[in-house]
XYZ file of N, CA and C in Angstrom:
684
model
N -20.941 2.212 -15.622
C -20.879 3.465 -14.873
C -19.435 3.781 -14.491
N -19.104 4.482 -14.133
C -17.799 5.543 -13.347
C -17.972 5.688 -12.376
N -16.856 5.540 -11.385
C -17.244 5.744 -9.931
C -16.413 6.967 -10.030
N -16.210 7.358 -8.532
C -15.726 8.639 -8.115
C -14.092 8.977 -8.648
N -13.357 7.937 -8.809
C -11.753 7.332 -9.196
C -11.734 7.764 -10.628
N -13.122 7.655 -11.521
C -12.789 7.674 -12.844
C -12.665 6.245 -13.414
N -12.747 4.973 -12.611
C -12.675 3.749 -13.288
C -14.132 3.406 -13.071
N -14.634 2.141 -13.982
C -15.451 1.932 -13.917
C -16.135 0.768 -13.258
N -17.626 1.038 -12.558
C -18.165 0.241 -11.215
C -18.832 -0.732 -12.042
N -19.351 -1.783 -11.227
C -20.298 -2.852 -11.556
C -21.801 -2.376 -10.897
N -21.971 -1.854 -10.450
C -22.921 -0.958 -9.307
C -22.715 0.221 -8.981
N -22.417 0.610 -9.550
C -22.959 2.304 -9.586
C -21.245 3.111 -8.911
N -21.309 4.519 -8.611
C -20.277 4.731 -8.268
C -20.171 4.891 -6.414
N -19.370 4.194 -6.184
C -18.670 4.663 -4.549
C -18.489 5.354 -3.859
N -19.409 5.931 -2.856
C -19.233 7.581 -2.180
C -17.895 7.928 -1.857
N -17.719 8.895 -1.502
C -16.188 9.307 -0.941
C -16.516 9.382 0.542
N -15.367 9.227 1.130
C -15.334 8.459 2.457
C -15.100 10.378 3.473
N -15.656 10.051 4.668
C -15.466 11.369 5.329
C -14.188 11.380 6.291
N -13.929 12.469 6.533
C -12.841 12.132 7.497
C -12.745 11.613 9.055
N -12.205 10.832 9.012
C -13.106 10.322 10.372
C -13.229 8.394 10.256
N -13.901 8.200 8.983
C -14.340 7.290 8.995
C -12.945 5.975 8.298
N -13.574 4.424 8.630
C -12.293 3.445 9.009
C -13.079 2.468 7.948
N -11.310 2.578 6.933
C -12.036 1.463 5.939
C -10.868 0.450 5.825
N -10.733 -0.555 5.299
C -9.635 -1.293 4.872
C -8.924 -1.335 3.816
N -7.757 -1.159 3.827
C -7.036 -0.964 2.589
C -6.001 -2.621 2.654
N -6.539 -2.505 1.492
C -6.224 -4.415 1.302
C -5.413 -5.030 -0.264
N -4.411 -5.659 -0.490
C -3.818 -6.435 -1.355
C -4.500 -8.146 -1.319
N -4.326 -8.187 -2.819
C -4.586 -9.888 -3.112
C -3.223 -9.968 -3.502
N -3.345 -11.838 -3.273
C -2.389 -12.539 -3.367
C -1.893 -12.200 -4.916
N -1.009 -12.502 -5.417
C -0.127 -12.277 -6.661
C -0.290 -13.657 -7.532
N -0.727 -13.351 -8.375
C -1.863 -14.355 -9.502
C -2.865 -15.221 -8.986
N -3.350 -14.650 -8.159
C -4.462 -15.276 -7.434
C -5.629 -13.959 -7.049
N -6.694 -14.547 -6.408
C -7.924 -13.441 -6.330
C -8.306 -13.442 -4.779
N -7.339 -14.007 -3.750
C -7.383 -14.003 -2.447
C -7.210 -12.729 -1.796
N -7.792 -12.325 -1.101
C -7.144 -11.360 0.269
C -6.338 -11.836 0.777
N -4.805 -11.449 0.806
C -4.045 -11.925 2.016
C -2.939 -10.628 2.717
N -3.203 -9.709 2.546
C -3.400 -8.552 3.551
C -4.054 -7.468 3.538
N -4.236 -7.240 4.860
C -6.113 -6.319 5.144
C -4.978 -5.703 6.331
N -5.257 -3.813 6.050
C -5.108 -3.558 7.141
C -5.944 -1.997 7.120
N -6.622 -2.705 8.406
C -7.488 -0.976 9.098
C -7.256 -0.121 9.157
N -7.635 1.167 8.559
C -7.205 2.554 8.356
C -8.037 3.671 8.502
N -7.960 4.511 8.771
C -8.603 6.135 9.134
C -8.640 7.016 7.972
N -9.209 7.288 7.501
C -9.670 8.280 6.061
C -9.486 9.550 7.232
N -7.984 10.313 6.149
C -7.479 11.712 6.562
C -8.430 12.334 5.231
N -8.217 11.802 4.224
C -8.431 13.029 3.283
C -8.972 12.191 1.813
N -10.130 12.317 0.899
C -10.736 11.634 -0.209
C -11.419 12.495 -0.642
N -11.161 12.827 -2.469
C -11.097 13.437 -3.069
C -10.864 12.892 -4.589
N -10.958 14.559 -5.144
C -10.775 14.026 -6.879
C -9.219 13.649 -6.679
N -7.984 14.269 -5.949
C -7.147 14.381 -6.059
C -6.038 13.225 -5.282
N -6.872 12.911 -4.226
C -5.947 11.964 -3.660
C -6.855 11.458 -2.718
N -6.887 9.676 -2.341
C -6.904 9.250 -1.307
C -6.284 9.164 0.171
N -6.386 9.740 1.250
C -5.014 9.718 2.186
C -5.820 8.789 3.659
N -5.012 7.735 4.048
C -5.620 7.113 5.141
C -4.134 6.810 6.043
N -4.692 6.960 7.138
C -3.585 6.908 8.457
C -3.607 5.627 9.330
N -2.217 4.707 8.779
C -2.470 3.933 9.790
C -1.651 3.446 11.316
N -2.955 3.801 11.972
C -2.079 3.923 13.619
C -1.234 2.600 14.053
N 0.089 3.032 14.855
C 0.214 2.276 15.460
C -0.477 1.169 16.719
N -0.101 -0.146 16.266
C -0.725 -1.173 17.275
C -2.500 -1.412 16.356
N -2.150 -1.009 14.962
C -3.237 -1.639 14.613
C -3.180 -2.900 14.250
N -4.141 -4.193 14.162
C -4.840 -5.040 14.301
C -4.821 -5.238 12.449
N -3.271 -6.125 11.841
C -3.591 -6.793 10.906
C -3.427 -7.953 10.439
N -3.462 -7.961 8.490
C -3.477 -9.897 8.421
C -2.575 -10.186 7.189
N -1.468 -10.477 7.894
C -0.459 -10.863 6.524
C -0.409 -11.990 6.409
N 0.683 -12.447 4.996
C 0.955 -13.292 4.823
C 1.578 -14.047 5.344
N 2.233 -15.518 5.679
C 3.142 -16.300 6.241
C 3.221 -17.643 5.737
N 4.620 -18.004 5.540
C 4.899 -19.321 5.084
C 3.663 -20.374 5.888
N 2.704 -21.391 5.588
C 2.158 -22.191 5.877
C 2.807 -23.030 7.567
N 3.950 -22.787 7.803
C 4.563 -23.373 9.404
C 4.481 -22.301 9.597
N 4.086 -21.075 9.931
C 4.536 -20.114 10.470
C 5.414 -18.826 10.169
N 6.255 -19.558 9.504
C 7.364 -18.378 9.057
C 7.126 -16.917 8.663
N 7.647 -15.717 9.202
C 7.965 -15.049 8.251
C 8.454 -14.459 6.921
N 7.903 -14.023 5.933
C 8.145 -14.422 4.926
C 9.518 -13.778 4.993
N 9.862 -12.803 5.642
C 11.549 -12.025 5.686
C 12.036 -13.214 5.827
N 12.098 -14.143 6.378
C 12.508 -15.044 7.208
C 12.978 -16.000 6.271
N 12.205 -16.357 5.012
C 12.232 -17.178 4.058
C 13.462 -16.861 3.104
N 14.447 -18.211 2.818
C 15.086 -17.524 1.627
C 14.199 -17.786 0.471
N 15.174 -16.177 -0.202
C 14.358 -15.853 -1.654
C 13.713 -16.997 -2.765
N 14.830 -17.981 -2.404
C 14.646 -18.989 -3.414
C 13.334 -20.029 -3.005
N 12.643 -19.886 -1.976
C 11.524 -20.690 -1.776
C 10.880 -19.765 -1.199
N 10.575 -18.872 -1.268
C 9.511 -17.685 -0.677
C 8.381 -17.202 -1.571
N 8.342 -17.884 -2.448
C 7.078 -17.768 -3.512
C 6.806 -19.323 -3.765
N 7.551 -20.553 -3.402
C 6.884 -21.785 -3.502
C 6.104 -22.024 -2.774
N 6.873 -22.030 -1.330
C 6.429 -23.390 -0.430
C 4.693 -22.622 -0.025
N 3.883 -23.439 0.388
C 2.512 -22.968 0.486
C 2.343 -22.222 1.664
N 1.127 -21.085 1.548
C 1.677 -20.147 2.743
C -0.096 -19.778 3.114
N -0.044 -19.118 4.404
C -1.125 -19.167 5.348
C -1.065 -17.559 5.760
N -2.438 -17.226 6.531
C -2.615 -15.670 6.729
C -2.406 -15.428 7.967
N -1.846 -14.205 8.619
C -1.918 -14.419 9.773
C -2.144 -12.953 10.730
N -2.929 -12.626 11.851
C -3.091 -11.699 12.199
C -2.277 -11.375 13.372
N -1.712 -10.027 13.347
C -0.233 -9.526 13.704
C -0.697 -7.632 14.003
N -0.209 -7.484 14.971
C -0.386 -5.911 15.373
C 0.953 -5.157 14.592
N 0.588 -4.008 14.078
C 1.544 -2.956 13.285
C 2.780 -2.824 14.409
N 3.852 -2.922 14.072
C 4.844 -1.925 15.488
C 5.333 -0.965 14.726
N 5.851 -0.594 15.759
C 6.685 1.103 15.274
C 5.443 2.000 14.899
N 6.274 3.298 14.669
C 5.223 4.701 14.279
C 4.320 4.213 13.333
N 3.280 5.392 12.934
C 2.164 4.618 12.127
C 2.618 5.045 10.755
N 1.924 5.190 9.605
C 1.961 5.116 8.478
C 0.814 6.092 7.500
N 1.386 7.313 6.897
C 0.205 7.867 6.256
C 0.362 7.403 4.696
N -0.575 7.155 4.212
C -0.337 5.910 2.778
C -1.337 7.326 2.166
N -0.738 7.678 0.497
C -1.426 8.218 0.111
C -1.562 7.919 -1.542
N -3.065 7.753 -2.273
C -2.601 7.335 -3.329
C -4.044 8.057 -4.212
N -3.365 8.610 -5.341
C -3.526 9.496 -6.650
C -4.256 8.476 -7.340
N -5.704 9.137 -7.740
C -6.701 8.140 -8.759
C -5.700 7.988 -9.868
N -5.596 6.406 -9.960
C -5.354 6.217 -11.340
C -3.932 5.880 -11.195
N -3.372 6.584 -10.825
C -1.445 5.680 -10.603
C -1.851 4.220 -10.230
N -0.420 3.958 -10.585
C -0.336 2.008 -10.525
C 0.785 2.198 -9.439
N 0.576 3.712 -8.505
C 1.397 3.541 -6.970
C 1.065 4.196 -5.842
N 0.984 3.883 -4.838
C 0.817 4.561 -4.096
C 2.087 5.215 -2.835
N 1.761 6.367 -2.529
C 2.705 6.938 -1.497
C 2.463 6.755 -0.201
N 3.743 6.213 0.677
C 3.798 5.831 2.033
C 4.498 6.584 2.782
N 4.314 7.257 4.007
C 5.481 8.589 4.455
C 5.067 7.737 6.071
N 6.606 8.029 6.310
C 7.222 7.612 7.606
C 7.948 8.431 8.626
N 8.091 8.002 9.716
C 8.517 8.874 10.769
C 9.204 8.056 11.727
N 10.476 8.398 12.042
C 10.504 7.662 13.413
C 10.250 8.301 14.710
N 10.447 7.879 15.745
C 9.817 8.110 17.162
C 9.906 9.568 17.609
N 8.645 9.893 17.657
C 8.960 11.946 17.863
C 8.920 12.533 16.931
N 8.184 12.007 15.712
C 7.734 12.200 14.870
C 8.648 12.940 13.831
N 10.386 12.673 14.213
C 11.126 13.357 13.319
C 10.754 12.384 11.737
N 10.571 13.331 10.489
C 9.975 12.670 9.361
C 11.542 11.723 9.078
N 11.286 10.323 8.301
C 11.923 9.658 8.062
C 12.086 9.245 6.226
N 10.931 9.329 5.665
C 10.957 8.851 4.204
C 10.380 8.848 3.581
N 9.802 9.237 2.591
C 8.376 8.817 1.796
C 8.429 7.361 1.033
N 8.269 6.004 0.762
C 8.210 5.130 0.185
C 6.680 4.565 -1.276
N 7.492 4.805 -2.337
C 6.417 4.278 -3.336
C 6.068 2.530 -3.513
N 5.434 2.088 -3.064
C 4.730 1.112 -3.216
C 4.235 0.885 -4.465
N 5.468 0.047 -5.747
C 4.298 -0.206 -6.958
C 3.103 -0.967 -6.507
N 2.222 -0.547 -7.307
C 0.830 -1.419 -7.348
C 0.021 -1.535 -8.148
N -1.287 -2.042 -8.261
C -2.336 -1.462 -8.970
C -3.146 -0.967 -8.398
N -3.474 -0.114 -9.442
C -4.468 1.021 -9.206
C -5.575 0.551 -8.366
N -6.062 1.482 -6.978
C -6.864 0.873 -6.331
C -8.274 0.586 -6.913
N -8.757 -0.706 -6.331
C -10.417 -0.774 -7.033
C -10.860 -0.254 -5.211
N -12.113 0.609 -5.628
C -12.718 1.123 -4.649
C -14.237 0.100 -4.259
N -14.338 0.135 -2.978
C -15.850 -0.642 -2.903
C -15.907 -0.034 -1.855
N -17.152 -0.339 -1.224
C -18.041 0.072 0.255
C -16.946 0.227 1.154
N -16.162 -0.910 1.267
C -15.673 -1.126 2.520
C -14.249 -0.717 2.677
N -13.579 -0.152 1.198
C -12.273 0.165 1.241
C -11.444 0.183 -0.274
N -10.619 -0.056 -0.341
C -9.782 -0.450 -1.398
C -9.015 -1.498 -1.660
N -8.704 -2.280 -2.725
C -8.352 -3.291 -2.918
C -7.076 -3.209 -4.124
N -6.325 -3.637 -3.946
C -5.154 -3.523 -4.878
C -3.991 -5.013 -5.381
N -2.977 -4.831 -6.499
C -2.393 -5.624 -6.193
C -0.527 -5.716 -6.284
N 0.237 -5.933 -4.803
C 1.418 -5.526 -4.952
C 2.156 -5.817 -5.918
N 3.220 -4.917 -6.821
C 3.924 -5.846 -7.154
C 5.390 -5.892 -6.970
N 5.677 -5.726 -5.791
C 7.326 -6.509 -5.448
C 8.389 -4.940 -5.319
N 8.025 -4.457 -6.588
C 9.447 -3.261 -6.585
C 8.707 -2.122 -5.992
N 9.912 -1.431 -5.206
C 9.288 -0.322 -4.813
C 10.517 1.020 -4.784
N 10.202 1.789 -3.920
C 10.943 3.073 -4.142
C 11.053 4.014 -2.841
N 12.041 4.297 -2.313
C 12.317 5.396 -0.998
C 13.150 6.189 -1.369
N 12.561 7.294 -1.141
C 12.680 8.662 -1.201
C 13.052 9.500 0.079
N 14.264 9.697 0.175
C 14.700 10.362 1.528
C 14.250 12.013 1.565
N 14.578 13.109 2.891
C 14.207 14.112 3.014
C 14.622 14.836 2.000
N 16.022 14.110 1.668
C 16.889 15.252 0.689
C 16.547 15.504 -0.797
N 15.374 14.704 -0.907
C 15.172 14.225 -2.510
C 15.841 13.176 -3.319
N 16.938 12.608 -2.724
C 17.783 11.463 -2.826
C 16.698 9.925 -2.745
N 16.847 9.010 -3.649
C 16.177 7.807 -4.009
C 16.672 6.794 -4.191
N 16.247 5.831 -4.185
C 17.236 4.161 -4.314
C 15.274 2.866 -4.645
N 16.041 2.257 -5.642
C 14.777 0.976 -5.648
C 15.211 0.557 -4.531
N 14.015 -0.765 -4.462
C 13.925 -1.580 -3.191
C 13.312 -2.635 -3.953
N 13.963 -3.929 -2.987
C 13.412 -5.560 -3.450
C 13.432 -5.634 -4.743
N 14.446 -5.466 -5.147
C 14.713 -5.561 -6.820
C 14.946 -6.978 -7.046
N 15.087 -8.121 -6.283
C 15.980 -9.435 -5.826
C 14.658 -9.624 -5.908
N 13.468 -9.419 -5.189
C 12.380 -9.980 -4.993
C 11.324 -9.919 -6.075
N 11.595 -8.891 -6.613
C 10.799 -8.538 -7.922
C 11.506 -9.558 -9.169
N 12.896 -9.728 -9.202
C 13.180 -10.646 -10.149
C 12.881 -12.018 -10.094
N 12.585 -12.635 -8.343
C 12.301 -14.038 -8.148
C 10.688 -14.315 -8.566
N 10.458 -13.072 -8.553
C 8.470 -12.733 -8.502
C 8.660 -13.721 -10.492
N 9.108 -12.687 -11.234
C 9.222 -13.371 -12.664
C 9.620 -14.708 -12.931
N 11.108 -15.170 -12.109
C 11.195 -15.998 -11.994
C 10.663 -17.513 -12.054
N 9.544 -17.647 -10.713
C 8.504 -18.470 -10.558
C 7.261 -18.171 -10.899
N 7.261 -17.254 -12.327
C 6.137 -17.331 -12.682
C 4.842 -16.701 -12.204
N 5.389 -15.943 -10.944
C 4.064 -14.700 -10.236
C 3.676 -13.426 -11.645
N 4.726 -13.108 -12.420
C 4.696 -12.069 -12.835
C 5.026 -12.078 -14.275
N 3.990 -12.328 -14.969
C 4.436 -12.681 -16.460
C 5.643 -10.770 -17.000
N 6.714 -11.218 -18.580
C 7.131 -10.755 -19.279
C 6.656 -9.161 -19.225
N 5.334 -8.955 -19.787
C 4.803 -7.882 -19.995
C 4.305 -7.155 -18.587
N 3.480 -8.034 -17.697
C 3.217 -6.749 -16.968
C 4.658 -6.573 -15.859
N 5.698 -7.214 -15.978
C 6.954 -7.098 -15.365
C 7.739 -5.336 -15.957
N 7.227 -5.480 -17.237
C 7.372 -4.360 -18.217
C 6.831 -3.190 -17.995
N 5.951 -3.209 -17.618
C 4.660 -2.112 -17.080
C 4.830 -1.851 -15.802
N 5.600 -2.650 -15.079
C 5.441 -1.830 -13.772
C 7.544 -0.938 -13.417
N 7.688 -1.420 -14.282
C 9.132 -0.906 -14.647
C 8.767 0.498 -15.397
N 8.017 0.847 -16.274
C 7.394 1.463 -16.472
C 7.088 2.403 -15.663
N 6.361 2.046 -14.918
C 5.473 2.741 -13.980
C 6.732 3.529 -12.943
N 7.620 2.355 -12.125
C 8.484 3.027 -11.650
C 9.178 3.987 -12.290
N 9.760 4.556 -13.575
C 10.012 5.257 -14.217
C 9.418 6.487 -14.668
N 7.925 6.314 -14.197
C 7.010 7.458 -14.038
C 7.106 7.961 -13.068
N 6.872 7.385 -12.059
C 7.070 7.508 -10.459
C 8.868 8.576 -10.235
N 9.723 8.213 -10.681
C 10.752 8.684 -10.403
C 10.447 9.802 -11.572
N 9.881 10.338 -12.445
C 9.646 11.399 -12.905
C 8.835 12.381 -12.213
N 8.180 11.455 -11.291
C 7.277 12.484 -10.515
C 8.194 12.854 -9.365
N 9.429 11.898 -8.896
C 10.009 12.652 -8.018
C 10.817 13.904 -8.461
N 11.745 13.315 -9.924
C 12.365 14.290 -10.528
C 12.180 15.870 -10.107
N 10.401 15.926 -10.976
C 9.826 17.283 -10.878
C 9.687 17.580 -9.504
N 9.735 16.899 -8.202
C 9.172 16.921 -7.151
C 7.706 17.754 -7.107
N 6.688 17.285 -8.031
C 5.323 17.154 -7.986
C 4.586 16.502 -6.676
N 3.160 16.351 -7.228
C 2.581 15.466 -5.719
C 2.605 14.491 -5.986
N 2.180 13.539 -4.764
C 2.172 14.355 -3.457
C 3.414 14.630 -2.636
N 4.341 14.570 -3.126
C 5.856 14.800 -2.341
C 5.992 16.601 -1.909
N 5.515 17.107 -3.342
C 5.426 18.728 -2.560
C 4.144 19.197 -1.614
N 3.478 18.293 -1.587
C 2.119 18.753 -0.763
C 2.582 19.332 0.709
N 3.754 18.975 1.167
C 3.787 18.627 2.751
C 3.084 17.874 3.599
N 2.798 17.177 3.197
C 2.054 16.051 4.059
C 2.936 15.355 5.132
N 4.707 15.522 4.987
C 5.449 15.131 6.427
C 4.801 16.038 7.241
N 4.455 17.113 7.507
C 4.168 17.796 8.509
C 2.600 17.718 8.968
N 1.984 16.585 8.101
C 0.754 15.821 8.970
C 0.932 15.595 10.019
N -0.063 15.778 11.161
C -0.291 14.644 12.203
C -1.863 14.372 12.527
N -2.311 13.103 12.898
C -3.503 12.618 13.372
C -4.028 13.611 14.519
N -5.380 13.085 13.767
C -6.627 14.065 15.480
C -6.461 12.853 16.730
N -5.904 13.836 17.516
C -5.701 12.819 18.716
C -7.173 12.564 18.905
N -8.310 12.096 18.610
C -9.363 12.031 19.121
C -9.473 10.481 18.777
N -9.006 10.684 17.413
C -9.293 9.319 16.823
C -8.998 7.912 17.114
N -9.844 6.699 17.353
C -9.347 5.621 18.056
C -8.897 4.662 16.903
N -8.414 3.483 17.586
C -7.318 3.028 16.242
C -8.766 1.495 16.029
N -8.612 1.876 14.496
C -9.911 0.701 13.798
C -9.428 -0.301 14.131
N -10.472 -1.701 14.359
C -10.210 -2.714 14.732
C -10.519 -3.909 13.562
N -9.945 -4.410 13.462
C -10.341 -5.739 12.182
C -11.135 -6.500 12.250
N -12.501 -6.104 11.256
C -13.385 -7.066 11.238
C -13.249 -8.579 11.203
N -14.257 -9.522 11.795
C -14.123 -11.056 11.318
C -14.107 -11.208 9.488
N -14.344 -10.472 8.896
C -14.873 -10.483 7.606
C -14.172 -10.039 6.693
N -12.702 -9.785 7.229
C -12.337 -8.699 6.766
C -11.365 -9.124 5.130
N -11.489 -10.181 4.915
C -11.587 -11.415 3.162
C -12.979 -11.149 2.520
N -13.897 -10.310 2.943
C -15.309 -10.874 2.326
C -14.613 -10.042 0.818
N -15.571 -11.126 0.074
C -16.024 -10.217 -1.507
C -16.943 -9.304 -1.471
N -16.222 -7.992 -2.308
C -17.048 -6.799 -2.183
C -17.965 -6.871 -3.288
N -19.357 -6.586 -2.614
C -20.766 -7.001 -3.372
C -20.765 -6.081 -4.906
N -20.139 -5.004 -4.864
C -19.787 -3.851 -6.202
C -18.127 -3.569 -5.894
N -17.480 -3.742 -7.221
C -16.092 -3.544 -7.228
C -15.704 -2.549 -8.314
N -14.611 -1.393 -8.310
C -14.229 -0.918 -9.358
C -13.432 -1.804 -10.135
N -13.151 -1.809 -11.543
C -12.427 -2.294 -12.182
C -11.174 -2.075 -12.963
């Protein structure tokens, strides 16, 4: 079957989410099939055209961390994909985050603000394409990414981190290729300044009504139907 995304379900296809309602938007570990960050989000907007979820400040999530504790910033590069590492639950700071992502790209869009809501950046997050289930979306990072200032002006990001990713073996030859790729699409879409960059979506803001989702105990479970 086909779900709503256009990829295909194991169980049928995945309703589209209303506005209002709080799902998790979540990454697995990098050559592995773990959850190791989950974070709670508010469905602004789901559609043929775009997914858009808002996530508030002081929300309730679960990253990664070196096995003692560490932050992985914290880690140098050169052992930040060895040493064995543990999950850990941590509240968002700073302004919140509207993440928006196009069926079928291998990226999604992140737009920022600092305090007073003057707009600050849009950031592309390579990834993979989200798999949709009941409870949210599931994806998987991979390392390089992309910020996009007001002016239309751009620069990569973690290019150091994306090369250590190959390095130790997180990121084989080819799909290292493909997501280089991908960024190269991505900066064509800024080129044209297409969507969602022309949508205006900086000039979003949240329904003050809305309360900020809280993180299930569960929030690692395997989703019973997954897109693929």
């Amino acid at each position: 079957m086909t779900d709503l995304d256009g990829t295909t379900t194991a169980g049928g296809p995945v309703a589209r989410w209303a506005p209002g309602e709080h799902i998790l938007w979540r990454y697995r570990e990098n050559s592995g099939h773990r959850v190791h960050i989950c974070r709670p989000v508010t469905v602004v907007r789901d559609d043929e055209d775009v997914l858009a979820v808002w996530m508030a400040p002081g929300t309730e999530c679960v990253k990664p961390v070196i096995a003692d504790g560490t932050p992985l910033h914290r880690e140098p590069l050169a052992t930040r994909y060895t040493k064995p590492r543990a999950v850990r639950r941590g509240r968002w700071s700073g302004t919140g985050v509207l993440k928006l992502a196009r069926p079928g790209e291998p990226w999604s869009v992140w737009l920022f603000w600092e305090p007073g809501w003057r707009f600050k950046n849009w950031y592309v997050n390579l990834e993979d394409p989200r798999a949709r289930w009941s409870g949210g979306v599931d994806s998987e990072d991979h390392f390089l990414d992309i910020s996009v200032r007001p002016d239309r002006s751009w620069r990569w990001h973690d290019e150091d981190e994306f090369a250590e990713a190959r390095r130790v073996g997180l990121m084989e030859a080819g799909k290292a290729a493909e997501v280089r790729a991908a960024g190269r699409a991505a900066l064509d879409v800024i080129a044209a300044w297409g969507a969602p960059f022309s949508d205006g979506w900086q000039h979003w803001r949240p329904d003050p009504s809305w309360v900020v989702p809280s993180l299930p105990d569960d929030w690692d479970r395997t989703p019973a139907h997954v897109s693929s």
